[in-house]
Coordinates of C-alpha atoms and ligand atoms in Angstrom, one line a residue:
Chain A
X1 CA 91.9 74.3 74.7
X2 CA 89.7 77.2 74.7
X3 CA 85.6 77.3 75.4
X4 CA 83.9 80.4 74.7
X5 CA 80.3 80.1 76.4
X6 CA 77.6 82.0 75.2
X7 CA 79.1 85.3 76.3
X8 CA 77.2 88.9 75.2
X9 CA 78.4 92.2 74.6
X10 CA 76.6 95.7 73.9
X11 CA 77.3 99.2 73.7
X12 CA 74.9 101.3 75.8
X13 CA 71.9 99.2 74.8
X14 CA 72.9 97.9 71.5
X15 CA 74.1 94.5 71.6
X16 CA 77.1 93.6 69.2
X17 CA 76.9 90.1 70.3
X18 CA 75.2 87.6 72.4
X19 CA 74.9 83.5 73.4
X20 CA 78.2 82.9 70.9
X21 CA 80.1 80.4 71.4
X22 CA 83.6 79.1 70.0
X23 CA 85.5 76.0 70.6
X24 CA 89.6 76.6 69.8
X25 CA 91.4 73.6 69.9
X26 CA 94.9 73.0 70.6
X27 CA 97.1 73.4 67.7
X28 CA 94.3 74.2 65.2
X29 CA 94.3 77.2 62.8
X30 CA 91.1 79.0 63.3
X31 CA 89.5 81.7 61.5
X32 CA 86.5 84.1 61.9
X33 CA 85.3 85.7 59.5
X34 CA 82.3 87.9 58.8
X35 CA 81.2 91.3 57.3
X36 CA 83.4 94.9 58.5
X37 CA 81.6 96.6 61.5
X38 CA 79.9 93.4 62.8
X39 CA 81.9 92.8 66.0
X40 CA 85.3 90.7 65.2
X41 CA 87.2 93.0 67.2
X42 CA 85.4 93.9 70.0
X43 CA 84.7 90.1 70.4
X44 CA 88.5 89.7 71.0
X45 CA 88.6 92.3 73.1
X46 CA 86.2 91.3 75.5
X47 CA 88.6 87.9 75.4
X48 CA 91.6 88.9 76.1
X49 CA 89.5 91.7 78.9
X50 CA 90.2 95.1 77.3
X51 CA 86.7 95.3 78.3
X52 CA 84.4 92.8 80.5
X53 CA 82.1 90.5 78.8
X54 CA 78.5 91.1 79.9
X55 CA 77.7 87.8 80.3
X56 CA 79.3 84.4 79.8
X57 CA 82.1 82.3 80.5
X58 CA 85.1 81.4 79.6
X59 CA 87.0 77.8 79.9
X60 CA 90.7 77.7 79.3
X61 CA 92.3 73.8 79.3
X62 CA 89.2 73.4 81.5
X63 CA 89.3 75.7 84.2
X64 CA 86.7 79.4 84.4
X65 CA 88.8 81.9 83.9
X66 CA 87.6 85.9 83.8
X67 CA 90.0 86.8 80.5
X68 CA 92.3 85.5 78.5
X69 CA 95.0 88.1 79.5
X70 CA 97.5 85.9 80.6
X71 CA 97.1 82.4 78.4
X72 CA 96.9 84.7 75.1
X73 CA 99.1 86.8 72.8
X74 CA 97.1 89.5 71.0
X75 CA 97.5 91.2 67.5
X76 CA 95.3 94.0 67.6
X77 CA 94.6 95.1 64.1
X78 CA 96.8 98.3 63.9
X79 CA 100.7 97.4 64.0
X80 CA 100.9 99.7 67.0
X81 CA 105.3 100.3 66.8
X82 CA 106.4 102.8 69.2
X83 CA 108.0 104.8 67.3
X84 CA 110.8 106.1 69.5
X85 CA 112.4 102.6 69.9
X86 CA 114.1 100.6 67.2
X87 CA 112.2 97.5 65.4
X88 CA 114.2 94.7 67.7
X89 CA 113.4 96.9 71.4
X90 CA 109.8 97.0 70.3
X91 CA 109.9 93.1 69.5
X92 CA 111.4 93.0 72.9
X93 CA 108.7 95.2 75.0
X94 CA 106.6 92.2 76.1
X95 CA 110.2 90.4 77.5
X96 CA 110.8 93.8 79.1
X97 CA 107.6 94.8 80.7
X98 CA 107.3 90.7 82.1
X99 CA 111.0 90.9 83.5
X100 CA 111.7 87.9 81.0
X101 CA 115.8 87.5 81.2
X102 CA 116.7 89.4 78.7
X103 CA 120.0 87.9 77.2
X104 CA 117.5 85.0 76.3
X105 CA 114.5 87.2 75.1
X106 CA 117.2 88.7 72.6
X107 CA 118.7 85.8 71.2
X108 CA 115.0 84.5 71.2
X109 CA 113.9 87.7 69.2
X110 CA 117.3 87.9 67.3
X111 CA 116.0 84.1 65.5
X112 CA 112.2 85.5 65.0
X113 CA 113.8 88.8 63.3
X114 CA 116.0 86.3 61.1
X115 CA 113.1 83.7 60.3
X116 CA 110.3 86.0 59.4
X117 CA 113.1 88.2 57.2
X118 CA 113.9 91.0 59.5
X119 CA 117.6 90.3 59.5
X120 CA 119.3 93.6 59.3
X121 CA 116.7 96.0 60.2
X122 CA 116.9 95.3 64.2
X123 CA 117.8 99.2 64.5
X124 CA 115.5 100.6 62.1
X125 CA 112.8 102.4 63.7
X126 CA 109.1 102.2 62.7
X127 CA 108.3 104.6 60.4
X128 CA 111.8 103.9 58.2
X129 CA 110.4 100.3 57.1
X130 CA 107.4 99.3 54.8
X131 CA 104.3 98.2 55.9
X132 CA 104.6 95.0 55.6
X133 CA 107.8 95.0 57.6
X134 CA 106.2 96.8 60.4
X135 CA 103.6 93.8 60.5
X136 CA 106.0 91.0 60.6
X137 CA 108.0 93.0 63.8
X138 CA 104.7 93.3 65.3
X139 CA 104.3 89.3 64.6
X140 CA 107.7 89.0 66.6
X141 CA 105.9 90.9 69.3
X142 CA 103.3 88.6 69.6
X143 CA 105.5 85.6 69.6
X144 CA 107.6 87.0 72.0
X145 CA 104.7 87.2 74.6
X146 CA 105.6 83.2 74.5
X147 CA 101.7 82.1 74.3
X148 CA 100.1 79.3 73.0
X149 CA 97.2 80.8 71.5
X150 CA 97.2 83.7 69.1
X151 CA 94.5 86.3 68.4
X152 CA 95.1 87.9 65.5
X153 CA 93.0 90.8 64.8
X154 CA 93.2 91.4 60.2
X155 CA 96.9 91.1 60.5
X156 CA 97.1 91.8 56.7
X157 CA 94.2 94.2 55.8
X158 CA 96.6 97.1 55.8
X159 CA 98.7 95.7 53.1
X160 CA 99.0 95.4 49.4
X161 CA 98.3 92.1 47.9
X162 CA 101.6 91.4 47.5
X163 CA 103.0 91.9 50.5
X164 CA 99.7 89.5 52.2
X165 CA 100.7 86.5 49.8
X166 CA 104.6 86.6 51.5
X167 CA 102.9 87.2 54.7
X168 CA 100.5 84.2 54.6
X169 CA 103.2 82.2 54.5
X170 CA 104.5 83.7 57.3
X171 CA 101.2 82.8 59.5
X172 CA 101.3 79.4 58.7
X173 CA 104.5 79.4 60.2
X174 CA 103.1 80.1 63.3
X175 CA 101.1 76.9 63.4
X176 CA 103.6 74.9 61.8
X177 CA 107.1 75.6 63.3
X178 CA 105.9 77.8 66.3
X179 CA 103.4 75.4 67.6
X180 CA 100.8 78.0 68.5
X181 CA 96.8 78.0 68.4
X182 CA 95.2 80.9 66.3
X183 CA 92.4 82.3 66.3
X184 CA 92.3 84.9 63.6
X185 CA 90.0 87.4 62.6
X186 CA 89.6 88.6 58.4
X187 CA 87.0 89.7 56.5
X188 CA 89.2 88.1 53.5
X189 CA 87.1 85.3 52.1
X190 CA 90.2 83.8 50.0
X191 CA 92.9 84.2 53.1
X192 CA 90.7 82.2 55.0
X193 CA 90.5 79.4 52.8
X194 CA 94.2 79.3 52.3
X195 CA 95.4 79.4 56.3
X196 CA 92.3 77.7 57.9
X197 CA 91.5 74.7 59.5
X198 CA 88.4 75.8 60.5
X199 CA 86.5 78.7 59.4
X200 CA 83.8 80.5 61.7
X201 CA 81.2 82.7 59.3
X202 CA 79.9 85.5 61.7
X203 CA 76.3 87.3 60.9
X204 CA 75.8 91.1 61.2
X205 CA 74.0 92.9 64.1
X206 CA 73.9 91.0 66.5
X207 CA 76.6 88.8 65.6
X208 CA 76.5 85.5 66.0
X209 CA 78.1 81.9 63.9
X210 CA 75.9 81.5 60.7
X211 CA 78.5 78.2 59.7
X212 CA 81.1 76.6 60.6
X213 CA 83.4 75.0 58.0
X214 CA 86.0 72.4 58.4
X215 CA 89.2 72.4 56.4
X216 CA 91.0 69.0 55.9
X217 CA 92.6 69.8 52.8
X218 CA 96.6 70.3 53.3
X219 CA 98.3 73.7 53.1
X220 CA 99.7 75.5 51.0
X221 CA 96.8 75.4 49.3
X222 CA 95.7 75.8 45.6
X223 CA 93.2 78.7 44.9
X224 CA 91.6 76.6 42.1
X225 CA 90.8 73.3 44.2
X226 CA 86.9 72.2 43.7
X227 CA 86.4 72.0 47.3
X228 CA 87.4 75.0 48.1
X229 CA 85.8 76.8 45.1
X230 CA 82.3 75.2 46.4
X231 CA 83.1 76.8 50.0
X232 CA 83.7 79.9 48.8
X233 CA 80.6 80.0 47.0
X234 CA 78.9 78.8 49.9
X235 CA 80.0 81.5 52.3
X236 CA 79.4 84.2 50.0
X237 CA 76.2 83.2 49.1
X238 CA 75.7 83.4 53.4
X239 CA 77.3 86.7 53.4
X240 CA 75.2 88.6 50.9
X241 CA 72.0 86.4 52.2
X242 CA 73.2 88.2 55.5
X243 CA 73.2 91.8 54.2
X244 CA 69.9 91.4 52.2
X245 CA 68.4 90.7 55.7
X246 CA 69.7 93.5 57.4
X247 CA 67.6 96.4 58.0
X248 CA 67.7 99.8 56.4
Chain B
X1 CA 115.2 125.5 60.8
X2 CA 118.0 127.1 59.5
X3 CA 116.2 129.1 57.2
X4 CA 115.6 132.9 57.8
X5 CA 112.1 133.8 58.1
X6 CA 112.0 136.5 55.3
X7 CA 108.7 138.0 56.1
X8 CA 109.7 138.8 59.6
X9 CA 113.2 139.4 59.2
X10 CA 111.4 142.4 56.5
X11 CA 109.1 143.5 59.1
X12 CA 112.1 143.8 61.5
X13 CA 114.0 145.7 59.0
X14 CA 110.8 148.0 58.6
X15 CA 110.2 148.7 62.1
X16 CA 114.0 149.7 62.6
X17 CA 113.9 151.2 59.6
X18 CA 110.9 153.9 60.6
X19 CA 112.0 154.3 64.2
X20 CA 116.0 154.9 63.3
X21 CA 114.4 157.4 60.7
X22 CA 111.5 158.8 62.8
X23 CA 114.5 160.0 65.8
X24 CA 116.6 161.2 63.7
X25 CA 114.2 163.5 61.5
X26 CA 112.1 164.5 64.4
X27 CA 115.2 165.4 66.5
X28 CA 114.1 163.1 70.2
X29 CA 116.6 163.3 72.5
X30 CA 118.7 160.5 73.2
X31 CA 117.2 160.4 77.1
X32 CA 113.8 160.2 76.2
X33 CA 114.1 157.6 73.0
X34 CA 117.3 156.6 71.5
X35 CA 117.8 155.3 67.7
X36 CA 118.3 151.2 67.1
X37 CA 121.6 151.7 65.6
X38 CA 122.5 153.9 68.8
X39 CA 121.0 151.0 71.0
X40 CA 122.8 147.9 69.8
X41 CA 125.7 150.3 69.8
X42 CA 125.7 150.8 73.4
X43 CA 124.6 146.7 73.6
X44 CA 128.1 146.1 72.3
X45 CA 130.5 148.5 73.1
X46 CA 129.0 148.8 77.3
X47 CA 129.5 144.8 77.3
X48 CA 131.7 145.0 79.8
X49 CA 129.5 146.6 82.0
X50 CA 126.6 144.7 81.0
X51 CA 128.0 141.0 81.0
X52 CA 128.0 140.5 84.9
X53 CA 124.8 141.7 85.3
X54 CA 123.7 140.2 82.5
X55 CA 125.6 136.5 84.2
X56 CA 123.6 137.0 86.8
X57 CA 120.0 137.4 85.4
X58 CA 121.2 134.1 83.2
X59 CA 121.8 131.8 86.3
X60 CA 118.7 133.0 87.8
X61 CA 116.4 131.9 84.6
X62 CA 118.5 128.9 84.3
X63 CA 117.8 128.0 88.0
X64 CA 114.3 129.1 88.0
X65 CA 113.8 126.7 84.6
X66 CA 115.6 124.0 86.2
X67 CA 113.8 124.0 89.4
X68 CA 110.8 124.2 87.5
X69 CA 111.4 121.3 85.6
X70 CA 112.2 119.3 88.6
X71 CA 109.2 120.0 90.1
X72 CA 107.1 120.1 87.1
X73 CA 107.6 116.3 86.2
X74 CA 106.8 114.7 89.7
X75 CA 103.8 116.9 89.7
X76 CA 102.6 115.8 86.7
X77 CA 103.3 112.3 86.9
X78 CA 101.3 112.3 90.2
X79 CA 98.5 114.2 88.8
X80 CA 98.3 111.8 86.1
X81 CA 99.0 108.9 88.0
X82 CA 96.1 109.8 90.1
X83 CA 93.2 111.8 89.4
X84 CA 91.9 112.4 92.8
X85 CA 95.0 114.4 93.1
X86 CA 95.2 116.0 89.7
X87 CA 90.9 117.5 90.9
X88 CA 92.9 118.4 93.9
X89 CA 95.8 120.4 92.8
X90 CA 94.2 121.7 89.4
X91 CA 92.7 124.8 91.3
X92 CA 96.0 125.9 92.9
X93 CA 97.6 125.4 89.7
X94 CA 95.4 127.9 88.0
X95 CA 95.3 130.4 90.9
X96 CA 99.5 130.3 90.5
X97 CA 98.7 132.1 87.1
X98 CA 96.2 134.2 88.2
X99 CA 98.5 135.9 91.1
X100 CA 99.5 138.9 89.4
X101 CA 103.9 138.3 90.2
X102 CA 104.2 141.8 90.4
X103 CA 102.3 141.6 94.0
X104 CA 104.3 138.6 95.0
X105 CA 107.4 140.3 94.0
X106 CA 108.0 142.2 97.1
X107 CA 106.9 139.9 99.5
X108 CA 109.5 137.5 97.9
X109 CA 112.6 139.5 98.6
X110 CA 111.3 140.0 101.9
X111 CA 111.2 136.5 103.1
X112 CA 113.9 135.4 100.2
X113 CA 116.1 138.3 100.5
X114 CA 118.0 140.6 98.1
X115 CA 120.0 137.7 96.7
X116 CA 119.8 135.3 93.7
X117 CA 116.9 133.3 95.7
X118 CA 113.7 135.4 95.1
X119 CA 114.6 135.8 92.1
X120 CA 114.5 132.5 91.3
X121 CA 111.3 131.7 92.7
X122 CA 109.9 134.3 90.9
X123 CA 111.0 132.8 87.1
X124 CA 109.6 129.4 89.0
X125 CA 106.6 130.5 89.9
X126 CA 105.4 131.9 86.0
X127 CA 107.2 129.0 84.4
X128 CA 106.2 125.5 86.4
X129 CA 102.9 126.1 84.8
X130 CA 103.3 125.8 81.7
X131 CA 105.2 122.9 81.8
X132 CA 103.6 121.1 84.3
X133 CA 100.0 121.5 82.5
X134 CA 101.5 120.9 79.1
X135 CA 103.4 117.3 80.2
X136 CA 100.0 116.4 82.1
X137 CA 98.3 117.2 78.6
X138 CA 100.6 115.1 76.8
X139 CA 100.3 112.3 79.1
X140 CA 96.7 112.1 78.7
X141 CA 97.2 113.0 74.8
X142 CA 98.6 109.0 74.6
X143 CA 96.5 107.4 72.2
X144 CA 94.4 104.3 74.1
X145 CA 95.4 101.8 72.2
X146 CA 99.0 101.4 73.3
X147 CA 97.9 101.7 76.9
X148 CA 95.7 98.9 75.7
X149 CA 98.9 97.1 74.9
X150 CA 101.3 97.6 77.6
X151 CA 98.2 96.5 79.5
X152 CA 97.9 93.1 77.5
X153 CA 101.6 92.7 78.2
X154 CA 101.2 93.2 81.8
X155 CA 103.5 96.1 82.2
X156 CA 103.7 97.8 85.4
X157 CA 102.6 101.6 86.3
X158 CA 106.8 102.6 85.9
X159 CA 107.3 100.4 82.9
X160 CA 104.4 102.0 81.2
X161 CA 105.3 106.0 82.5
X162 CA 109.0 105.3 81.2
X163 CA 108.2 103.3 78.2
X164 CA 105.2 104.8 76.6
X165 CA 103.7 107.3 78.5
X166 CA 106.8 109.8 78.8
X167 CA 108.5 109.5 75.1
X168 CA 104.6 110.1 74.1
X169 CA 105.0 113.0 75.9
X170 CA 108.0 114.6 75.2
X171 CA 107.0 116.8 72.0
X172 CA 104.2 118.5 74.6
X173 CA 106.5 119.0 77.7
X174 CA 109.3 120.8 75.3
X175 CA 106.7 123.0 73.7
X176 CA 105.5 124.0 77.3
X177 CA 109.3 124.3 78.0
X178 CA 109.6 126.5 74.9
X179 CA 107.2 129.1 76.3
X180 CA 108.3 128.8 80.0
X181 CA 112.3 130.0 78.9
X182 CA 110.7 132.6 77.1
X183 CA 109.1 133.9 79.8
X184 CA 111.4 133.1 82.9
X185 CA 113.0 136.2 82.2
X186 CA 110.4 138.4 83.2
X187 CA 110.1 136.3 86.7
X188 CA 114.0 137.2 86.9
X189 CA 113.9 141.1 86.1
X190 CA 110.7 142.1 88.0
X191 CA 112.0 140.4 91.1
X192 CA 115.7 142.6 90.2
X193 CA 113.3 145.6 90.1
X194 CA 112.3 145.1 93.4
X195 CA 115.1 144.4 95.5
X196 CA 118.4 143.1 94.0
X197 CA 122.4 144.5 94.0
X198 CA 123.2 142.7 90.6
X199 CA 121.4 142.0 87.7
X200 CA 119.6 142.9 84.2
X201 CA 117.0 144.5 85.7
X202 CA 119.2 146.1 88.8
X203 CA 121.2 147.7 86.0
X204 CA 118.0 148.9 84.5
X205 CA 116.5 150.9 87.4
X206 CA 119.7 152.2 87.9
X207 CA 120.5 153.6 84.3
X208 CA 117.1 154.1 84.0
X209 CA 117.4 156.8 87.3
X210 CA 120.7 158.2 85.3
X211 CA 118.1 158.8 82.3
X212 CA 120.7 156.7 80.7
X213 CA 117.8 155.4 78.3
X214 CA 120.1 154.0 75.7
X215 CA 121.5 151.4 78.5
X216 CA 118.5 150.4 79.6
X217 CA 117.7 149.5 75.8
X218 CA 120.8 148.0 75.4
X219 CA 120.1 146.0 79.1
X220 CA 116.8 145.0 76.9
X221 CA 118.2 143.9 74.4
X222 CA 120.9 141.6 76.0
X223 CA 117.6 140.4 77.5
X224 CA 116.2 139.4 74.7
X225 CA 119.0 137.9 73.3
X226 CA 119.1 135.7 76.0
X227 CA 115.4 134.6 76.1
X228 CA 116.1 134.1 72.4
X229 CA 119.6 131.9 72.8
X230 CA 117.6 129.8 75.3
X231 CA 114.7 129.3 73.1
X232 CA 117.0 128.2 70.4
X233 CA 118.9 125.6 72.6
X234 CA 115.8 124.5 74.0
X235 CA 114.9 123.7 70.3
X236 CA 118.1 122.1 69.5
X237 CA 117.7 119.4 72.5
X238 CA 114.6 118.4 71.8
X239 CA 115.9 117.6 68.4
X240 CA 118.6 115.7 70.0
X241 CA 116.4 114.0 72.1
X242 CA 113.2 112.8 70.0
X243 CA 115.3 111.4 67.3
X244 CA 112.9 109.2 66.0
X245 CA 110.5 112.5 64.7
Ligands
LIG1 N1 83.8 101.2 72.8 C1 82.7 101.1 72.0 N2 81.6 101.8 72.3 C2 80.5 101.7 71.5 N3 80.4 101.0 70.5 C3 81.4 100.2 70.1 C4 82.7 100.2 70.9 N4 83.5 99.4 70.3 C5 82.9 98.9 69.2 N5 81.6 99.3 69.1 C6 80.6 99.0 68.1 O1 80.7 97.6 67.9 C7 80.5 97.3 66.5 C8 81.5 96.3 66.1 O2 82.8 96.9 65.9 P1 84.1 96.0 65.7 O3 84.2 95.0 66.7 O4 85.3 97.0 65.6 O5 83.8 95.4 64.2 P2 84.7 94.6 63.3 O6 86.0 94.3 64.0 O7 84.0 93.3 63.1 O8 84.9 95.3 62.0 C9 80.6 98.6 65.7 O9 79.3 98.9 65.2 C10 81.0 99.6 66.7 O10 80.3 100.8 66.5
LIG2 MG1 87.9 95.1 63.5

């Protein structure tokens, strides 16, 4: 679906990223995930063209494209609510802004609000529901950009550990009834295991894929399955290799 | 909101308190400075005399805040919208507050006249500033990650100004509103001094020429009052409108 072609990114000399490539297939549940501060998020941002990509290319089902601005719904890491509208006219803004028809995009958003447990908080504004609330309107957001593929940038690093179990659940969701592509982004060894399908590791400075890890094993998952406990022990043993390496 | 300010409310009490006392002891005549309790005296009991005067000034800083505010937004939004333009207009903006309104007073009522208009223009001039520059601020104040957004969702220059851009605003443009109803009063009574039949500050120059001090105290105080009543109701809308603070 998606073919990310040894594209580069720096900062005024310093280079976050360069020659990385991803593959995102259609359907698929993918997940990056690597150390805080090592270029997850500026990686999506140079996909979906908040900023250019130095270098690089991009295929979408095929055909170059410059960004992914139009073929992708993006999650950016904060929940980012307005808080002067109500939780059902900020799920609404992308149907607004795209002069979607809006009896539909209401009905549409009306179902998400019910399916993702939102029911009765439609005119609730931002700062009147929990965090985790917040998160799943901003989930309705994003599915109401009507996308195939999802970028979700740490959708649950902002919440308790709790509230990131019910919300898990919730992502899958997105693959399984929603039909959507993800490509998400954590730094959450254990949430990875548990949602992905594939699993991108991503070294520090300049970041690039230090594994790549396929996941056959049906979900929900167990945390205690052998498999996975050998993975996990893998990637970690990557992770800290990748810190002992890094200088100063 | 609806608590007194105690410490003030004390040093008001003082202030009257040591003047009321000071006249009275030291024997000043009531042409040169009357007593507070002789001032809001006069305040109440001249209302007659005062309120049509007093009308007047009102609609003036009404009109003057209105026709500032009309102006002030397009400005802005152009300014913002583009920057060439904002570089452009920035120096004229600041050279408005530099003018001195006293000069500009005069030449006003010439080419306005001795009516409501000059007047007007006046409160205009000293209060477009303040909230023209302070809804500019806000627009820029809107934090780049939402602009990000509306951006991903492919919103359009108006979508994003009335969506995002102008609620983000808001708190900014009533604070700069705030200040310009505080001052539009001045705009109102210099341009009276100058050349006017009716008015706050007509009535001033007039009882002031009668050394009729007490009525040109009271005439201040109805001022006051009114720069004060606006303030409040300036307040009291922007509660009603950002409801979501
Ligand atoms: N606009 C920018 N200008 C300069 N440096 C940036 C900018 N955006 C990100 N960086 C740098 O890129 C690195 C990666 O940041 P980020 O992508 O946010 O990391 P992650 O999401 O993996 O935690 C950081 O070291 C940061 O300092
Ligand atoms: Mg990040």
């Amino acid at each position: 679906m998606l073919q990310v072609c040894s594209v580069k990114k720096s900062f005024k000399g310093r280079t976050v990223f360069s020659n990385l490539d991803l593959f995102v297939e259609q359907g698929r549940f993918h997940v990056m995930i690597g150390p805080s501060g090592c270029g997850k998020s500026t990686l999506l941002d140079g996909l979906t063209g908040v900023f250019p990509l130095d270098e690089g290319s991009l295929l979408w089902k095929g055909k170059s494209l410059e960004d992914l601005r139009h073929h992708a719904a993006y999650m950016q890491q904060k929940d980012l609510l307005l808080p002067w509208f109500s939780l059902l006219e900020n799920a609404l803004l992308p149907a607004r802004t795209s002069g979607q028809d809006m009896k539909t995009a209401k009905e549409t958003a009306g179902r998400l609000f019910e399916r993702l447990g939102l029911k009765g908080y439609e005119s609730h504004y931002a700062r009147q529901v929990s965090g985790g609330m917040r998160q799943r309107c901003a989930l309705v957001r994003t599915l109401m950009f009507n996308r195939d593929l999802i970028l979700l940038d740490e959708p649950l690093s902002a919440l308790d550990t709790i509230t990131r179990q019910s919300l898990q659940s919730l992502l899958l969701l997105l693959q399984t009834e929603f039909k959507k592509t993800i490509l998400m982004i954590t730094h959450d060894i254990e949430e990875a295991l548990s949602l992905a399908d594939e699993i991108y590791l991503l070294s520090t400075r300049p970041m690039s894929v230090s594994g790549r890890y396929v996941l056959t094993l049906p979900k929900p998952r167990s945390d205690h399955d052998p498999a996975l406990t050998a993975m996990k022990a893998d990637i970690l043993k990557k992770l800290e290799g990748d810190l002992n390496h890094e200088p100063g | 909101m609806n608590r007194v300010n105690l410490p003030a409310a004390i040093l008001v009490v003082l202030i009257l308190g040591v003047w009321e006392a000071a006249v009275r002891l030291l024997d000043v005549p009531l042409f040169i400075l009357p007593p507070p309790s002789c001032i809001v005296w006069t305040a109440l009991i001249r209302a007659p005399l005062i309120f049509p005067h007093a009308l007047v000034t009102f609609s003036e800083i009404l009109m003057g805040v209105g026709l500032a505010v009309i102006t002030a937004i397009p400005l802005a939004v152009v300014m913002f919208a583009r920057p060439a333009l904002e570089k452009a207009f920035s120096p004229f903006l600041v050279a408005s507050q530099a003018i001195p309104v006293f000069a500009l007073a005069p030449l006003l009522v010439v080419w306005l006249g001795y009516g409501m208009a000059s007047k007007v223009f006046m409160a205009w001039i000293i209060i477009f500033f303040p909230i023209c520059v302070s809804l500019l601020e806000g627009f820029k104040s809107c934090d780049p990650e939402f602009r990000i957004l509306f951006r991903l969702m492919g919103a359009s220059f108006f979508n994003t100004l009335t969506l995002l851009y102008w609620p983000w605003a808001l708190p900014r443009f009533f604070a700069g509103l705030k200040v310009g109803v505080g001052v539009a009063g001045i705009g109102a009574v210099i341009g009276e001094w100058v050349g006017a039949q009716k008015g706050l500050g007509f009535f001033m120059i007039q009882s002031n020429a009668r050394l009729r001090v007490d009525l040109v105290f009271a005439a201040i105080l109805w001022l006051t009052a009114m720069g004060l009543a606006l303030w409040r109701l300036t307040g009291i809308l922007e509660k009603i409108i950002i409801k979501w603070k």
